[in-house]
Short mmCIF file of C-alpha atoms in Angstrom, two decimals:
data_model
loop_
_atom_site.label_atom_id
_atom_site.label_comp_id
_atom_site.label_asym_id
_atom_site.label_seq_id
_atom_site.Cartn_x
_atom_site.Cartn_y
_atom_site.Cartn_z
CA MET A 1 -57.75 8.75 -17.04
CA LYS A 2 -56.85 7.52 -13.56
CA HIS A 3 -53.13 8.31 -13.70
CA ALA A 4 -50.91 10.95 -15.17
CA VAL A 5 -47.82 9.91 -17.09
CA ASN A 6 -45.01 10.43 -14.58
CA PHE A 7 -41.60 11.68 -15.66
CA VAL A 8 -39.46 10.42 -12.80
CA SER A 9 -36.02 11.88 -12.15
CA LEU A 10 -33.53 9.22 -11.05
CA GLY A 11 -30.78 11.46 -9.75
CA PRO A 12 -27.13 11.27 -10.82
CA GLY A 13 -26.54 7.53 -10.60
CA ASP A 14 -26.65 6.32 -7.01
CA PRO A 15 -30.02 4.52 -6.63
CA GLU A 16 -30.29 5.80 -3.05
CA LEU A 17 -30.40 9.39 -4.32
CA ILE A 18 -33.82 9.05 -5.95
CA THR A 19 -36.59 10.81 -4.04
CA VAL A 20 -39.04 8.78 -1.97
CA LYS A 21 -41.86 10.08 -4.19
CA GLY A 22 -40.09 8.98 -7.35
CA PHE A 23 -39.40 5.55 -5.87
CA LYS A 24 -43.05 5.07 -4.89
CA LEU A 25 -44.24 6.00 -8.37
CA LEU A 26 -41.87 3.50 -9.96
CA ARG A 27 -43.05 0.79 -7.57
CA GLN A 28 -46.67 1.35 -8.58
CA ALA A 29 -46.04 1.78 -12.32
CA ASP A 30 -47.17 -0.84 -14.82
CA VAL A 31 -44.52 0.12 -17.37
CA ILE A 32 -41.31 2.14 -17.04
CA TYR A 33 -39.61 3.56 -20.13
CA CYS A 34 -35.82 3.86 -19.81
CA PRO A 35 -33.35 5.39 -22.30
CA ALA A 36 -30.65 3.11 -23.66
CA THR A 37 -27.70 3.40 -26.05
CA LEU A 38 -25.60 1.09 -28.20
CA SER A 39 -21.89 0.80 -27.45
CA VAL A 40 -19.09 -0.81 -29.44
CA GLY A 41 -20.12 -4.28 -30.54
CA ASP A 42 -23.81 -3.33 -30.48
CA ARG A 43 -24.01 -3.86 -26.75
CA ILE A 44 -27.10 -2.25 -25.21
CA ASN A 45 -26.39 -0.01 -22.21
CA SER A 46 -28.91 1.68 -19.97
CA ARG A 47 -27.69 3.40 -16.82
CA ALA A 48 -31.30 4.39 -16.15
CA ALA A 49 -32.50 0.78 -16.28
CA ASP A 50 -29.62 -0.26 -14.02
CA ILE A 51 -30.74 2.30 -11.43
CA VAL A 52 -34.34 1.09 -11.62
CA LYS A 53 -33.29 -2.54 -11.22
CA ALA A 54 -31.12 -1.63 -8.22
CA LEU A 55 -34.25 -0.31 -6.54
CA ASP A 56 -35.75 -3.83 -6.64
CA ILE A 57 -38.33 -2.77 -9.20
CA ARG A 58 -39.60 -5.77 -11.15
CA PRO A 59 -37.51 -5.90 -14.36
CA GLU A 60 -40.46 -7.01 -16.48
CA LYS A 61 -41.87 -3.48 -16.10
CA ILE A 62 -38.90 -1.96 -17.93
CA ARG A 63 -39.16 -0.95 -21.58
CA LEU A 64 -36.01 0.37 -23.25
CA PHE A 65 -36.02 3.05 -25.93
CA MET A 66 -32.86 3.52 -27.94
CA LEU A 67 -31.13 6.89 -28.25
CA PRO A 68 -28.28 7.61 -30.68
CA MET A 69 -25.19 9.07 -29.00
CA ASN A 70 -24.26 11.76 -31.49
CA ARG A 71 -25.02 15.40 -32.22
CA GLU A 72 -27.31 14.57 -35.13
CA ARG A 73 -30.70 15.33 -33.62
CA LYS A 74 -32.86 13.84 -36.39
CA ALA A 75 -32.36 10.26 -35.22
CA ALA A 76 -32.97 11.26 -31.60
CA MET A 77 -36.20 13.04 -32.51
CA GLU A 78 -37.37 9.96 -34.40
CA SER A 79 -36.71 7.87 -31.30
CA TYR A 80 -38.63 10.33 -29.12
CA ASP A 81 -41.53 10.38 -31.59
CA ALA A 82 -41.69 6.58 -31.38
CA LEU A 83 -41.58 6.78 -27.57
CA TYR A 84 -44.38 9.32 -27.59
CA GLU A 85 -46.62 6.93 -29.52
CA LYS A 86 -45.85 4.04 -27.14
CA VAL A 87 -46.49 6.15 -24.04
CA LYS A 88 -49.70 7.59 -25.46
CA ASP A 89 -51.00 4.12 -26.34
CA ALA A 90 -50.11 2.71 -22.90
CA TYR A 91 -51.82 5.65 -21.23
CA ALA A 92 -54.92 5.19 -23.39
CA ALA A 93 -54.99 1.53 -22.37
CA GLY A 94 -55.24 2.61 -18.73
CA LEU A 95 -51.71 1.63 -17.72
CA ASP A 96 -49.76 3.48 -15.06
CA VAL A 97 -46.80 4.81 -17.06
CA SER A 98 -43.48 6.26 -15.93
CA VAL A 99 -40.71 7.67 -18.09
CA VAL A 100 -37.36 8.04 -16.35
CA ALA A 101 -34.39 10.35 -16.81
CA GLU A 102 -31.07 10.55 -15.01
CA GLY A 103 -30.37 13.65 -12.98
CA ASP A 104 -33.41 15.92 -13.05
CA ALA A 105 -35.87 15.37 -15.90
CA GLY A 106 -36.25 19.12 -16.39
CA PHE A 107 -32.55 20.03 -16.41
CA TYR A 108 -30.67 19.62 -19.71
CA SER A 109 -32.92 16.65 -20.41
CA SER A 110 -34.05 16.06 -23.99
CA ILE A 111 -36.91 13.92 -22.66
CA GLN A 112 -38.72 17.24 -22.21
CA TYR A 113 -39.62 16.97 -25.91
CA VAL A 114 -41.85 13.97 -25.16
CA TYR A 115 -43.27 15.68 -22.07
CA ASP A 116 -44.33 18.71 -24.12
CA LYS A 117 -45.70 16.58 -26.95
CA LEU A 118 -47.87 14.59 -24.53
CA ILE A 119 -49.31 17.83 -23.16
CA ASP A 120 -50.09 18.97 -26.69
CA GLY A 121 -51.77 15.60 -27.26
CA GLY A 122 -54.05 16.05 -24.27
CA VAL A 123 -52.26 13.61 -21.97
CA GLU A 124 -51.89 14.54 -18.31
CA VAL A 125 -48.26 14.55 -17.21
CA LYS A 126 -46.34 15.13 -13.99
CA ARG A 127 -42.62 15.60 -13.46
CA ILE A 128 -40.92 14.43 -10.27
CA ALA A 129 -37.86 16.45 -9.32
CA GLY A 130 -34.44 14.89 -8.87
CA ILE A 131 -30.88 15.72 -7.86
CA PRO A 132 -28.82 17.09 -10.77
CA ALA A 133 -25.34 15.67 -11.24
CA PHE A 134 -23.55 18.90 -10.34
CA ILE A 135 -25.32 19.09 -6.97
CA ALA A 136 -24.30 15.52 -6.18
CA ALA A 137 -20.78 16.31 -7.41
CA SER A 138 -20.43 19.23 -5.02
CA ALA A 139 -21.32 16.91 -2.14
CA VAL A 140 -18.67 14.41 -3.25
CA ALA A 141 -16.00 17.13 -3.15
CA GLY A 142 -17.36 18.90 -0.07
CA LEU A 143 -17.82 22.08 -2.07
CA HIS A 144 -19.99 24.99 -1.03
CA ILE A 145 -20.94 25.83 -4.62
CA VAL A 146 -22.10 29.39 -4.02
CA LYS A 147 -22.22 31.50 -0.89
CA GLN A 148 -23.41 34.94 0.15
CA GLU A 149 -23.54 37.18 -2.94
CA GLU A 150 -21.85 34.77 -5.36
CA ARG A 151 -23.59 33.93 -8.61
CA LEU A 152 -23.87 30.57 -10.34
CA MET A 153 -23.92 29.90 -14.08
CA VAL A 154 -24.58 26.48 -15.58
CA ILE A 155 -23.68 26.11 -19.25
CA PRO A 156 -23.42 23.27 -21.78
CA GLY A 157 -20.06 22.29 -23.18
CA ILE A 158 -20.20 24.53 -26.23
CA LEU A 159 -17.86 27.39 -25.36
CA SER A 160 -14.38 28.78 -25.85
CA ALA A 161 -11.61 29.28 -23.30
CA GLU A 162 -12.20 33.03 -23.60
CA ASP A 163 -15.93 32.64 -22.86
CA LEU A 164 -15.16 30.54 -19.81
CA ALA A 165 -12.58 32.95 -18.40
CA GLU A 166 -14.88 35.91 -19.03
CA LYS A 167 -17.66 34.40 -16.91
CA ILE A 168 -15.27 33.59 -14.08
CA GLU A 169 -13.77 37.08 -14.16
CA GLN A 170 -17.31 38.46 -13.91
CA GLY A 171 -17.61 36.71 -10.56
CA TYR A 172 -19.54 33.61 -11.55
CA VAL A 173 -18.99 30.13 -10.24
CA VAL A 174 -19.31 28.17 -13.48
CA VAL A 175 -20.64 24.65 -13.90
CA VAL A 176 -19.85 23.16 -17.30
CA MET A 177 -22.04 20.22 -18.30
CA LYS A 178 -21.28 17.90 -21.25
CA LEU A 179 -17.61 18.55 -20.65
CA CYS A 180 -16.50 16.11 -23.35
CA ALA A 181 -17.63 18.64 -25.97
CA CYS A 182 -15.17 21.33 -24.84
CA ARG A 183 -12.06 19.54 -23.58
CA GLU A 184 -9.65 21.71 -25.57
CA ALA A 185 -11.29 24.93 -24.35
CA VAL A 186 -10.96 23.79 -20.74
CA LEU A 187 -7.31 22.84 -21.21
CA GLN A 188 -6.61 26.23 -22.80
CA CYS A 189 -8.28 27.94 -19.84
CA MET A 190 -6.08 25.96 -17.45
CA GLU A 191 -3.01 27.07 -19.34
CA SER A 192 -4.03 30.74 -19.38
CA HIS A 193 -5.49 30.89 -15.86
CA PRO A 194 -3.67 28.43 -13.58
CA GLY A 195 -4.98 30.28 -10.51
CA TYR A 196 -8.59 29.21 -11.04
CA ALA A 197 -10.00 26.21 -9.18
CA TYR A 198 -10.92 23.35 -11.52
CA HIS A 199 -13.04 20.64 -9.91
CA TYR A 200 -13.52 17.78 -12.36
CA PHE A 201 -16.07 14.96 -11.95
CA GLU A 202 -17.13 11.95 -13.96
CA ASN A 203 -19.70 9.19 -13.51
CA ILE A 204 -21.01 10.69 -10.27
CA GLY A 205 -23.02 8.27 -8.17
CA THR A 206 -21.63 5.14 -9.85
CA ASP A 207 -18.82 2.70 -9.09
CA LYS A 208 -16.75 4.58 -11.71
CA GLU A 209 -17.07 7.90 -9.86
CA TYR A 210 -13.99 10.09 -10.11
CA HIS A 211 -13.07 13.56 -8.83
CA THR A 212 -9.88 15.58 -8.98
CA ASP A 213 -8.77 19.20 -8.92
CA ASP A 214 -5.24 18.35 -10.09
CA CYS A 215 -4.70 20.10 -13.42
CA GLU A 216 -1.71 17.92 -14.28
CA LEU A 217 -3.91 14.83 -14.10
CA LEU A 218 -6.63 16.52 -16.12
CA ARG A 219 -4.27 17.40 -18.95
CA LYS A 220 -3.69 13.67 -19.49
CA ARG A 221 -7.29 12.56 -19.05
CA LYS A 222 -10.01 12.02 -21.60
CA PHE A 223 -13.38 13.48 -20.62
CA PRO A 224 -16.20 10.92 -21.04
CA TYR A 225 -19.83 11.74 -21.79
CA PHE A 226 -20.82 11.75 -18.11
CA SER A 227 -18.36 14.41 -16.97
CA LEU A 228 -18.69 17.94 -15.63
CA MET A 229 -16.58 20.65 -14.05
CA ILE A 230 -17.09 23.32 -11.40
CA LEU A 231 -14.78 26.33 -11.83
CA HIS A 232 -14.22 29.46 -9.78
CA LYS A 233 -11.57 31.95 -8.72
#
């Protein structure tokens, strides 16, 4: 085959934060598969497709694949299996195919399942690196995430307040992804350890971007899906 299937990382949300290489591959692609979800009222949302369109990529190239927004993985795997078949068929037809993911496609990205399955199916694939949300978030806040001998730990939002405090006391700067899954644990940590720094971010790189380190504001705030926190002593 002439082309590999390209897994293009879009970055955190700002279209200008995609790499030049990723942008060029999307420009030359025949089809671009973008994840989408259903919101209240069965409205289709795709932040990935919005980013692609903002790059002046022809919209007729875009193909949406639906992902359920819940912790039940069976439905998600069925969606990825269907995507795998579509990508494989497009590749076999000689089309230049890209699959996109927000952030970095190899960092907490479930699209890796399709990437691995294509390899197992004998399809050539390439992944184009991107800027993860927490790196973009640190720039928004002017944070030097780690320096000198400091250590960094990135964890998903499945943890307790005790787990979180333990890592910080061990000297780690902690990045918590999927923050909506552990709101109560974070609030408990704030209560027990008011001296820690809590840098909260949501919707980085979009017009809904928000950042605060004010714990009083955080206690009153709901944490949406696209939220994260950087914590340290």
